[in-house]
Amino acid sequence: MRSGFKQVPDQRAENVTISLPDALMSGFALFSLKDPSLLAFDRRRTTDNNLQRIYGIGQVPSDTQMRIILDDVEPRGIRPVFQAALRRLEGSKELDKFRFLGDSYLVSLDGTGYFRSQTIHCPSCLQKVNKRTGEVTYYHQLMGAVIIHPNRREVIPLMPEPILKQDGESKNDCERNAAKRFLVQLKQDYPHLSFTITEDALSPNGPHIRELMRHGFHYILGVKEGDHEYLFEQVALARQEGRTTEFEQREGGVVHRFSFINQVPLNKSNPELLVNFVEYWETKKGKTRHFSWVTDFTIVKLNALAIMHGGRARWKVENETFNTLKNQGYHFEHNFGHGEKNLCVVFAVLMMLAFLVDQVQQLACELFQAVLNKKGSKRSLWEEMRALFHTFELQSMTQLFQAILYGFKGQITILAPP
Ligand SMILES: [Zn+2]
């Protein structure tokens, strides 16, 4: 992280007391330690030398200094840090654990809100006006994106795309425009990787699918009968004429029933845009659930199960990402500082980086896996980390985790005034 932060452009004048990497690394440490507020982090400045040793921060900024410095950072400048992390995962073969249908990686994207206020705002705040009272609510949303795999709990977050005021009037427009920018960036950042984009039922319209195809991405997109009447009519017709393939697969106590057809028109206005369609029923303990997707993968009996799992894994962007950030100690919806330019967005991006590092450790670090297992929950692991961090002089994060795992003998050194 630290070497990545050295690449982030510094817009400030030359004679500054705190370097930009120190400020960024301090923001990262705030989220890595899951401090509940910037004030709590600020208290560490005078008591913990651990910030210097473990996070390699030269000079720790005060809460006010951190806000001022980070407010000026262009969020896009942090993008290479995400790229560098993914390169490391590729190099160490850890990314291979996420391979899906051959050599592709599933990417799930979705919008979420993380800040809301009636008074605090900045130029990039979205705004909602209450028609009755005229009261304005300011809020921030971002398009989060994670690499997922149906069989893995961990997710690999990619650089999120802020949703901006200019993105449109409706929620759907905003999300679509941010998704568009995200896809352009994704292609640009990782031209050598193959991605399969999975999204919910809002996304499958002609222009969006053409956009995905233009970038060379695969897709598995949820569709609903209500939103895609024409498509479902065509499929019903094909079923009557015996042109669909129907089959069942049993796995333990679960019955998977599939019905699929390749090369059907998506809708009336895009008759030349052909998609492959799969409908799926899962029966488990007498209960049946129903899903359907369109995809560019040619569906055969052999890959229908994998496509279904890929489509359903979409939820990991909510369950394993946003919900973890909101409920497992990350304080995603806390206002750490809003700033006048970029601060609110920069903090969200730094939090995503801290989450990325935690997920990579969960994926690939046996020591981290062992301490998480011992503590039983992320919240209590973060709590113990903070307690030790505050109490002992530690040399490294490894030493901190080892102390949690194997136990330690405390030593009190009283520093009474002379
Ligand atoms: Zn704002």
Short mmCIF file of C-alpha atoms and ligand atoms in Angstrom, two decimals:
data_model
loop_
_atom_site.label_atom_id
_atom_site.label_comp_id
_atom_site.label_asym_id
_atom_site.label_seq_id
_atom_site.Cartn_x
_atom_site.Cartn_y
_atom_site.Cartn_z
CA MET A 1 0.00 0.00 0.00
CA ARG A 2 2.71 2.40 1.01
CA SER A 3 4.75 2.04 -2.15
CA GLY A 4 1.52 2.48 -4.12
CA PHE A 5 0.71 5.70 -2.29
CA LYS A 6 4.07 7.12 -3.40
CA GLN A 7 2.73 7.14 -6.97
CA VAL A 8 -0.34 9.26 -6.11
CA PRO A 9 0.12 12.79 -7.54
CA ASP A 10 0.64 15.49 -4.90
CA GLN A 11 -1.06 18.74 -5.91
CA ARG A 12 0.34 20.78 -3.05
CA ALA A 13 3.10 23.37 -2.93
CA GLU A 14 6.57 22.07 -2.15
CA ASN A 15 7.25 23.03 1.46
CA VAL A 16 4.87 20.72 3.24
CA THR A 17 5.42 19.15 6.63
CA ILE A 18 3.48 15.93 6.08
CA SER A 19 4.14 13.90 2.95
CA LEU A 20 1.21 12.70 0.87
CA PRO A 21 2.10 8.99 1.31
CA ASP A 22 2.11 9.56 5.10
CA ALA A 23 -1.32 11.18 4.97
CA LEU A 24 -2.75 8.46 2.71
CA MET A 25 -1.18 5.72 4.79
CA SER A 26 -2.66 7.29 7.93
CA GLY A 27 -6.11 7.25 6.32
CA PHE A 28 -5.52 3.64 5.37
CA ALA A 29 -4.42 2.78 8.95
CA LEU A 30 -7.57 4.44 10.31
CA PHE A 31 -9.68 1.95 8.32
CA SER A 32 -7.29 -0.94 8.77
CA LEU A 33 -7.62 -0.55 12.55
CA LYS A 34 -11.35 0.24 12.23
CA ASP A 35 -11.21 3.24 14.49
CA PRO A 36 -14.75 4.54 15.04
CA SER A 37 -13.81 8.17 14.33
CA LEU A 38 -11.01 10.40 13.19
CA LEU A 39 -10.75 11.68 16.74
CA ALA A 40 -10.07 8.16 18.03
CA PHE A 41 -7.31 7.84 15.45
CA ASP A 42 -5.93 11.23 16.40
CA ARG A 43 -5.47 10.04 20.01
CA ARG A 44 -3.01 7.44 18.72
CA ARG A 45 -0.65 10.10 17.50
CA THR A 46 0.83 10.80 20.87
CA THR A 47 0.56 7.31 22.37
CA ASP A 48 1.35 4.80 19.63
CA ASN A 49 4.68 4.48 17.91
CA ASN A 50 3.11 1.44 16.31
CA LEU A 51 1.71 3.57 13.50
CA GLN A 52 5.28 4.37 12.49
CA ARG A 53 6.56 0.82 12.84
CA ILE A 54 3.67 -1.27 11.52
CA TYR A 55 2.28 1.03 8.86
CA GLY A 56 5.59 2.72 8.03
CA ILE A 57 4.20 6.20 8.54
CA GLY A 58 6.96 8.79 8.94
CA GLN A 59 4.94 11.59 10.44
CA VAL A 60 1.34 11.04 11.48
CA PRO A 61 -0.91 13.99 10.64
CA SER A 62 -3.41 15.38 13.13
CA ASP A 63 -7.07 14.82 12.32
CA THR A 64 -7.33 18.36 10.92
CA GLN A 65 -4.16 18.00 8.84
CA MET A 66 -5.36 14.68 7.47
CA ARG A 67 -8.68 16.19 6.41
CA ILE A 68 -7.01 19.11 4.68
CA ILE A 69 -4.41 17.02 2.83
CA LEU A 70 -6.77 14.26 1.70
CA ASP A 71 -9.44 16.72 0.57
CA ASP A 72 -7.07 17.80 -2.23
CA VAL A 73 -6.35 14.29 -3.46
CA GLU A 74 -7.92 13.42 -6.79
CA PRO A 75 -9.56 10.02 -6.08
CA ARG A 76 -8.55 8.69 -9.52
CA GLY A 77 -4.93 9.05 -8.48
CA ILE A 78 -5.42 6.12 -6.06
CA ARG A 79 -6.51 3.74 -8.83
CA PRO A 80 -2.96 2.37 -9.48
CA VAL A 81 -2.82 1.10 -5.90
CA PHE A 82 -5.73 -1.25 -6.68
CA GLN A 83 -4.02 -2.31 -9.91
CA ALA A 84 -0.78 -3.07 -8.07
CA ALA A 85 -2.65 -5.20 -5.53
CA LEU A 86 -4.32 -7.22 -8.29
CA ARG A 87 -0.97 -7.69 -10.02
CA ARG A 88 0.43 -9.14 -6.81
CA LEU A 89 -2.52 -11.53 -6.57
CA GLU A 90 -1.97 -12.56 -10.15
CA GLY A 91 1.76 -13.06 -9.65
CA SER A 92 1.25 -15.17 -6.53
CA LYS A 93 -1.42 -17.28 -8.30
CA GLU A 94 -3.97 -16.40 -5.62
CA LEU A 95 -6.17 -14.85 -8.30
CA ASP A 96 -6.41 -18.27 -9.95
CA LYS A 97 -8.77 -19.28 -7.13
CA PHE A 98 -11.33 -16.96 -8.78
CA ARG A 99 -11.17 -18.41 -12.30
CA PHE A 100 -14.65 -18.92 -13.65
CA LEU A 101 -15.74 -20.86 -16.76
CA GLY A 102 -12.25 -21.24 -18.15
CA ASP A 103 -10.04 -18.22 -17.74
CA SER A 104 -12.57 -15.51 -16.93
CA TYR A 105 -13.15 -13.60 -13.67
CA LEU A 106 -16.63 -12.77 -12.46
CA VAL A 107 -17.15 -9.13 -11.58
CA SER A 108 -20.27 -8.05 -9.73
CA LEU A 109 -21.17 -4.39 -9.57
CA ASP A 110 -23.82 -2.45 -7.73
CA GLY A 111 -24.46 1.00 -6.37
CA THR A 112 -24.70 1.82 -2.69
CA GLY A 113 -25.01 4.90 -0.53
CA TYR A 114 -22.65 5.69 2.32
CA PHE A 115 -23.28 9.28 3.34
CA ARG A 116 -26.41 11.36 3.90
CA SER A 117 -26.87 14.79 5.47
CA GLN A 118 -29.21 17.75 5.49
CA THR A 119 -26.45 20.25 6.17
CA ILE A 120 -23.00 18.98 5.19
CA HIS A 121 -22.23 18.88 1.48
CA CYS A 122 -19.58 19.27 -1.21
CA PRO A 123 -19.69 19.89 -4.99
CA SER A 124 -19.86 16.17 -5.80
CA CYS A 125 -22.77 15.47 -3.43
CA LEU A 126 -25.93 14.06 -4.98
CA GLN A 127 -29.04 16.00 -3.98
CA LYS A 128 -32.60 15.07 -3.32
CA VAL A 129 -35.25 17.76 -2.81
CA ASN A 130 -38.32 16.99 -0.75
CA LYS A 131 -41.14 18.21 -3.01
CA ARG A 132 -43.40 19.11 -0.11
CA THR A 133 -41.00 20.89 2.23
CA GLY A 134 -38.29 21.92 -0.25
CA GLU A 135 -35.72 20.48 2.12
CA VAL A 136 -32.51 19.26 0.45
CA THR A 137 -30.80 16.02 1.40
CA TYR A 138 -27.18 15.61 0.32
CA TYR A 139 -25.79 12.16 -0.20
CA HIS A 140 -22.93 10.15 -1.68
CA GLN A 141 -23.14 6.89 -3.57
CA LEU A 142 -20.59 4.77 -5.29
CA MET A 143 -20.58 1.97 -7.79
CA GLY A 144 -18.80 -0.82 -5.96
CA ALA A 145 -17.26 -3.67 -7.93
CA VAL A 146 -15.72 -6.89 -6.71
CA ILE A 147 -14.19 -9.98 -8.28
CA ILE A 148 -16.17 -12.92 -6.95
CA HIS A 149 -16.33 -16.68 -7.26
CA PRO A 150 -19.39 -18.81 -6.48
CA ASN A 151 -17.38 -21.05 -4.13
CA ARG A 152 -15.51 -18.35 -2.25
CA ARG A 153 -16.59 -16.06 0.55
CA GLU A 154 -13.78 -13.60 -0.10
CA VAL A 155 -14.18 -10.91 -2.70
CA ILE A 156 -11.49 -8.81 -4.39
CA PRO A 157 -12.64 -5.19 -4.50
CA LEU A 158 -11.71 -3.11 -7.52
CA MET A 159 -11.45 0.69 -7.54
CA PRO A 160 -15.03 1.90 -6.91
CA GLU A 161 -16.57 4.47 -9.24
CA PRO A 162 -18.14 7.48 -7.52
CA ILE A 163 -21.69 8.25 -8.63
CA LEU A 164 -21.83 11.97 -9.39
CA LYS A 165 -24.45 14.70 -9.45
CA GLN A 166 -24.13 15.00 -13.23
CA ASP A 167 -24.96 11.32 -13.71
CA GLY A 168 -28.71 11.80 -14.08
CA GLU A 169 -32.03 12.47 -12.45
CA SER A 170 -33.16 8.96 -11.59
CA LYS A 171 -31.37 6.36 -9.50
CA ASN A 172 -31.19 4.05 -12.52
CA ASP A 173 -29.63 6.69 -14.79
CA CYS A 174 -27.04 7.50 -12.13
CA GLU A 175 -26.07 3.88 -11.68
CA ARG A 176 -25.97 3.21 -15.41
CA ASN A 177 -23.69 6.16 -16.13
CA ALA A 178 -21.33 5.28 -13.31
CA ALA A 179 -21.32 1.65 -14.50
CA LYS A 180 -20.44 2.85 -17.99
CA ARG A 181 -17.39 4.74 -16.68
CA PHE A 182 -16.46 1.78 -14.53
CA LEU A 183 -16.44 -0.60 -17.50
CA VAL A 184 -14.24 1.71 -19.59
CA GLN A 185 -11.76 1.89 -16.69
CA LEU A 186 -11.87 -1.84 -16.07
CA LYS A 187 -10.86 -2.55 -19.67
CA GLN A 188 -8.15 0.11 -19.51
CA ASP A 189 -6.71 -1.09 -16.19
CA TYR A 190 -6.64 -4.82 -16.97
CA PRO A 191 -6.58 -5.24 -20.76
CA HIS A 192 -5.03 -8.71 -20.44
CA LEU A 193 -7.72 -10.20 -18.18
CA SER A 194 -11.04 -11.71 -19.26
CA PHE A 195 -14.04 -10.56 -17.21
CA THR A 196 -17.61 -11.77 -16.92
CA ILE A 197 -19.89 -9.01 -15.69
CA THR A 198 -22.84 -10.01 -13.55
CA GLU A 199 -25.57 -7.53 -12.63
CA ASP A 200 -29.18 -7.49 -11.54
CA ALA A 201 -32.36 -7.21 -13.58
CA LEU A 202 -32.05 -3.44 -14.11
CA SER A 203 -29.12 -3.70 -16.46
CA PRO A 204 -30.06 -5.85 -19.46
CA ASN A 205 -31.03 -3.28 -22.09
CA GLY A 206 -29.69 -3.19 -25.63
CA PRO A 207 -27.21 -0.32 -25.28
CA HIS A 208 -25.74 -1.76 -22.07
CA ILE A 209 -25.21 -5.21 -23.56
CA ARG A 210 -23.63 -3.65 -26.68
CA GLU A 211 -21.33 -1.70 -24.37
CA LEU A 212 -20.26 -4.91 -22.64
CA MET A 213 -19.65 -6.59 -26.00
CA ARG A 214 -17.68 -3.61 -27.29
CA HIS A 215 -15.24 -4.01 -24.39
CA GLY A 216 -15.04 -7.76 -24.98
CA PHE A 217 -16.60 -8.65 -21.63
CA HIS A 218 -18.73 -11.72 -21.06
CA TYR A 219 -21.97 -11.21 -19.16
CA ILE A 220 -24.53 -13.01 -17.03
CA LEU A 221 -27.39 -10.62 -16.31
CA GLY A 222 -30.56 -11.25 -14.33
CA VAL A 223 -33.83 -10.77 -16.24
CA LYS A 224 -37.42 -10.60 -14.99
CA GLU A 225 -40.60 -11.40 -16.84
CA GLY A 226 -42.15 -8.03 -15.96
CA ASP A 227 -39.24 -6.06 -17.46
CA HIS A 228 -38.56 -8.33 -20.44
CA GLU A 229 -42.00 -9.32 -21.67
CA TYR A 230 -40.97 -9.82 -25.30
CA LEU A 231 -38.02 -12.03 -24.39
CA PHE A 232 -40.17 -14.25 -22.19
CA GLU A 233 -42.85 -14.47 -24.93
CA GLN A 234 -40.21 -15.62 -27.42
CA VAL A 235 -38.98 -18.23 -24.95
CA ALA A 236 -42.52 -19.46 -24.24
CA LEU A 237 -43.11 -19.81 -27.96
CA ALA A 238 -39.85 -21.71 -28.39
CA ARG A 239 -40.81 -23.99 -25.52
CA GLN A 240 -44.14 -24.81 -27.19
CA GLU A 241 -42.30 -25.67 -30.36
CA GLY A 242 -39.82 -27.83 -28.49
CA ARG A 243 -36.83 -25.61 -29.27
CA THR A 244 -35.70 -25.17 -25.65
CA THR A 245 -33.58 -27.68 -23.74
CA GLU A 246 -35.05 -28.84 -20.43
CA PHE A 247 -33.17 -30.92 -17.89
CA GLU A 248 -32.85 -31.65 -14.21
CA GLN A 249 -29.82 -32.24 -12.02
CA ARG A 250 -29.82 -33.54 -8.43
CA GLU A 251 -27.20 -32.55 -5.89
CA GLY A 252 -27.72 -33.81 -2.32
CA GLY A 253 -31.27 -32.82 -1.39
CA VAL A 254 -31.41 -30.09 -4.02
CA VAL A 255 -33.12 -30.37 -7.39
CA HIS A 256 -31.82 -28.02 -10.09
CA ARG A 257 -34.19 -27.69 -13.03
CA PHE A 258 -33.06 -25.82 -16.14
CA SER A 259 -34.66 -24.62 -19.31
CA PHE A 260 -32.47 -22.83 -21.83
CA ILE A 261 -32.29 -21.61 -25.39
CA ASN A 262 -29.48 -19.91 -27.29
CA GLN A 263 -29.81 -16.97 -29.66
CA VAL A 264 -33.10 -15.27 -28.84
CA PRO A 265 -33.79 -11.54 -29.40
CA LEU A 266 -33.47 -9.45 -26.22
CA ASN A 267 -36.42 -7.19 -26.97
CA LYS A 268 -38.58 -5.75 -29.73
CA SER A 269 -36.45 -2.65 -30.24
CA ASN A 270 -33.24 -4.68 -30.58
CA PRO A 271 -34.34 -7.66 -32.71
CA GLU A 272 -30.84 -8.18 -34.09
CA LEU A 273 -29.30 -8.37 -30.61
CA LEU A 274 -29.39 -12.07 -29.74
CA VAL A 275 -28.77 -13.41 -26.26
CA ASN A 276 -28.68 -16.84 -24.67
CA PHE A 277 -31.37 -17.39 -22.07
CA VAL A 278 -31.50 -19.73 -19.09
CA GLU A 279 -34.36 -20.18 -16.66
CA TYR A 280 -33.77 -22.04 -13.44
CA TRP A 281 -35.78 -23.53 -10.58
CA GLU A 282 -34.17 -24.68 -7.37
CA THR A 283 -36.19 -27.00 -5.13
CA LYS A 284 -34.85 -27.46 -1.63
CA LYS A 285 -36.84 -28.80 1.35
CA GLY A 286 -40.11 -28.48 -0.57
CA LYS A 287 -39.46 -24.82 -1.44
CA THR A 288 -38.89 -23.67 -5.01
CA ARG A 289 -37.00 -20.56 -6.06
CA HIS A 290 -36.92 -19.25 -9.57
CA PHE A 291 -34.30 -17.21 -11.48
CA SER A 292 -33.51 -16.31 -15.07
CA TRP A 293 -30.52 -14.82 -16.81
CA VAL A 294 -29.29 -13.80 -20.22
CA THR A 295 -25.67 -14.45 -21.13
CA ASP A 296 -23.28 -14.41 -24.06
CA PHE A 297 -21.91 -17.84 -23.09
CA THR A 298 -23.37 -20.51 -25.35
CA ILE A 299 -25.40 -22.58 -22.93
CA VAL A 300 -25.05 -26.36 -22.95
CA LYS A 301 -26.09 -28.91 -20.34
CA LEU A 302 -22.48 -29.05 -19.12
CA ASN A 303 -22.13 -25.36 -18.21
CA ALA A 304 -25.72 -24.48 -17.18
CA LEU A 305 -24.99 -25.19 -13.51
CA ALA A 306 -21.87 -22.98 -13.55
CA ILE A 307 -23.72 -20.14 -15.28
CA MET A 308 -26.48 -20.38 -12.67
CA HIS A 309 -23.93 -20.26 -9.82
CA GLY A 310 -22.22 -17.29 -11.49
CA GLY A 311 -25.51 -15.42 -11.83
CA ARG A 312 -26.46 -16.07 -8.23
CA ALA A 313 -23.01 -15.10 -6.94
CA ARG A 314 -23.88 -11.53 -7.92
CA TRP A 315 -25.26 -11.06 -4.40
CA LYS A 316 -21.75 -11.18 -2.99
CA VAL A 317 -21.32 -7.50 -3.83
CA GLU A 318 -24.07 -6.86 -1.30
CA ASN A 319 -23.72 -9.69 1.21
CA GLU A 320 -19.96 -10.04 1.34
CA THR A 321 -19.03 -6.46 0.50
CA PHE A 322 -21.46 -3.68 1.43
CA ASN A 323 -22.93 -5.60 4.37
CA THR A 324 -19.48 -6.43 5.70
CA LEU A 325 -18.46 -2.77 5.43
CA LYS A 326 -21.67 -1.65 7.11
CA ASN A 327 -22.00 -4.28 9.84
CA GLN A 328 -18.64 -5.83 10.58
CA GLY A 329 -16.77 -2.97 12.12
CA TYR A 330 -15.75 -0.84 9.13
CA HIS A 331 -18.14 2.06 9.90
CA PHE A 332 -18.94 2.48 6.19
CA GLU A 333 -21.76 4.92 6.88
CA HIS A 334 -19.93 7.01 9.46
CA ASN A 335 -18.91 10.48 8.36
CA PHE A 336 -15.16 10.60 8.98
CA GLY A 337 -15.02 14.05 7.43
CA HIS A 338 -16.65 15.47 4.34
CA GLY A 339 -14.31 18.15 3.08
CA GLU A 340 -14.96 20.74 0.41
CA LYS A 341 -13.61 18.85 -2.58
CA ASN A 342 -12.78 15.15 -2.48
CA LEU A 343 -12.45 14.07 1.15
CA CYS A 344 -15.69 12.10 1.37
CA VAL A 345 -14.83 10.10 -1.75
CA VAL A 346 -11.14 9.66 -0.80
CA PHE A 347 -12.12 8.19 2.58
CA ALA A 348 -14.50 5.74 0.90
CA VAL A 349 -11.73 4.66 -1.51
CA LEU A 350 -9.20 4.23 1.33
CA MET A 351 -11.72 2.16 3.27
CA MET A 352 -12.15 -0.05 0.21
CA LEU A 353 -8.35 -0.50 0.12
CA ALA A 354 -8.29 -1.54 3.79
CA PHE A 355 -11.10 -3.97 3.01
CA LEU A 356 -9.09 -5.26 0.04
CA VAL A 357 -6.08 -5.98 2.24
CA ASP A 358 -8.27 -7.74 4.83
CA GLN A 359 -9.89 -9.87 2.12
CA VAL A 360 -6.51 -10.79 0.65
CA GLN A 361 -5.30 -11.83 4.10
CA GLN A 362 -8.43 -13.89 4.61
CA LEU A 363 -7.82 -15.48 1.22
CA ALA A 364 -4.11 -16.11 1.39
CA CYS A 365 -2.60 -15.59 4.86
CA GLU A 366 -2.69 -18.61 7.16
CA LEU A 367 -1.82 -16.54 10.22
CA PHE A 368 -4.72 -14.16 9.59
CA GLN A 369 -7.07 -17.09 8.97
CA ALA A 370 -5.99 -18.63 12.28
CA VAL A 371 -6.55 -15.47 14.34
CA LEU A 372 -9.91 -14.83 12.69
CA ASN A 373 -10.89 -18.38 13.47
CA LYS A 374 -9.73 -18.02 17.07
CA LYS A 375 -11.61 -14.77 17.68
CA GLY A 376 -14.74 -16.08 15.97
CA SER A 377 -15.82 -12.81 14.40
CA LYS A 378 -14.27 -9.92 12.55
CA ARG A 379 -15.58 -7.42 15.05
CA SER A 380 -13.84 -9.11 17.97
CA LEU A 381 -10.65 -9.55 15.95
CA TRP A 382 -10.57 -5.81 15.17
CA GLU A 383 -11.24 -5.08 18.85
CA GLU A 384 -8.35 -7.25 20.02
CA MET A 385 -6.06 -5.76 17.37
CA ARG A 386 -6.85 -2.26 18.58
CA ALA A 387 -6.35 -3.22 22.22
CA LEU A 388 -2.90 -4.74 21.60
CA PHE A 389 -1.95 -1.99 19.23
CA HIS A 390 -2.72 0.53 21.93
CA THR A 391 -1.00 -1.32 24.75
CA PHE A 392 2.22 -2.83 23.43
CA GLU A 393 5.17 -1.73 21.38
CA LEU A 394 4.94 -3.97 18.36
CA GLN A 395 7.37 -4.53 15.53
CA SER A 396 5.03 -5.74 12.83
CA MET A 397 1.52 -6.84 12.00
CA THR A 398 2.82 -10.41 12.02
CA GLN A 399 3.92 -9.99 15.62
CA LEU A 400 0.52 -8.53 16.50
CA PHE A 401 -1.31 -11.49 14.96
CA GLN A 402 1.08 -13.97 16.59
CA ALA A 403 0.39 -12.37 19.99
CA ILE A 404 -3.36 -12.82 19.43
CA LEU A 405 -2.95 -16.40 18.26
CA TYR A 406 -0.42 -17.76 20.75
CA GLY A 407 -1.00 -15.44 23.70
CA PHE A 408 1.53 -13.12 25.31
CA LYS A 409 3.01 -12.10 28.64
CA GLY A 410 2.26 -8.52 29.46
CA GLN A 411 4.89 -6.29 30.98
CA ILE A 412 4.06 -3.03 32.65
CA THR A 413 6.58 -0.26 32.35
CA ILE A 414 5.44 2.68 34.43
CA LEU A 415 6.68 5.98 33.20
CA ALA A 416 6.15 8.17 36.24
CA PRO A 417 7.12 11.83 35.99
CA PRO A 418 10.54 12.59 37.51
ZN ZN B 1 -20.35 15.62 -0.76
#
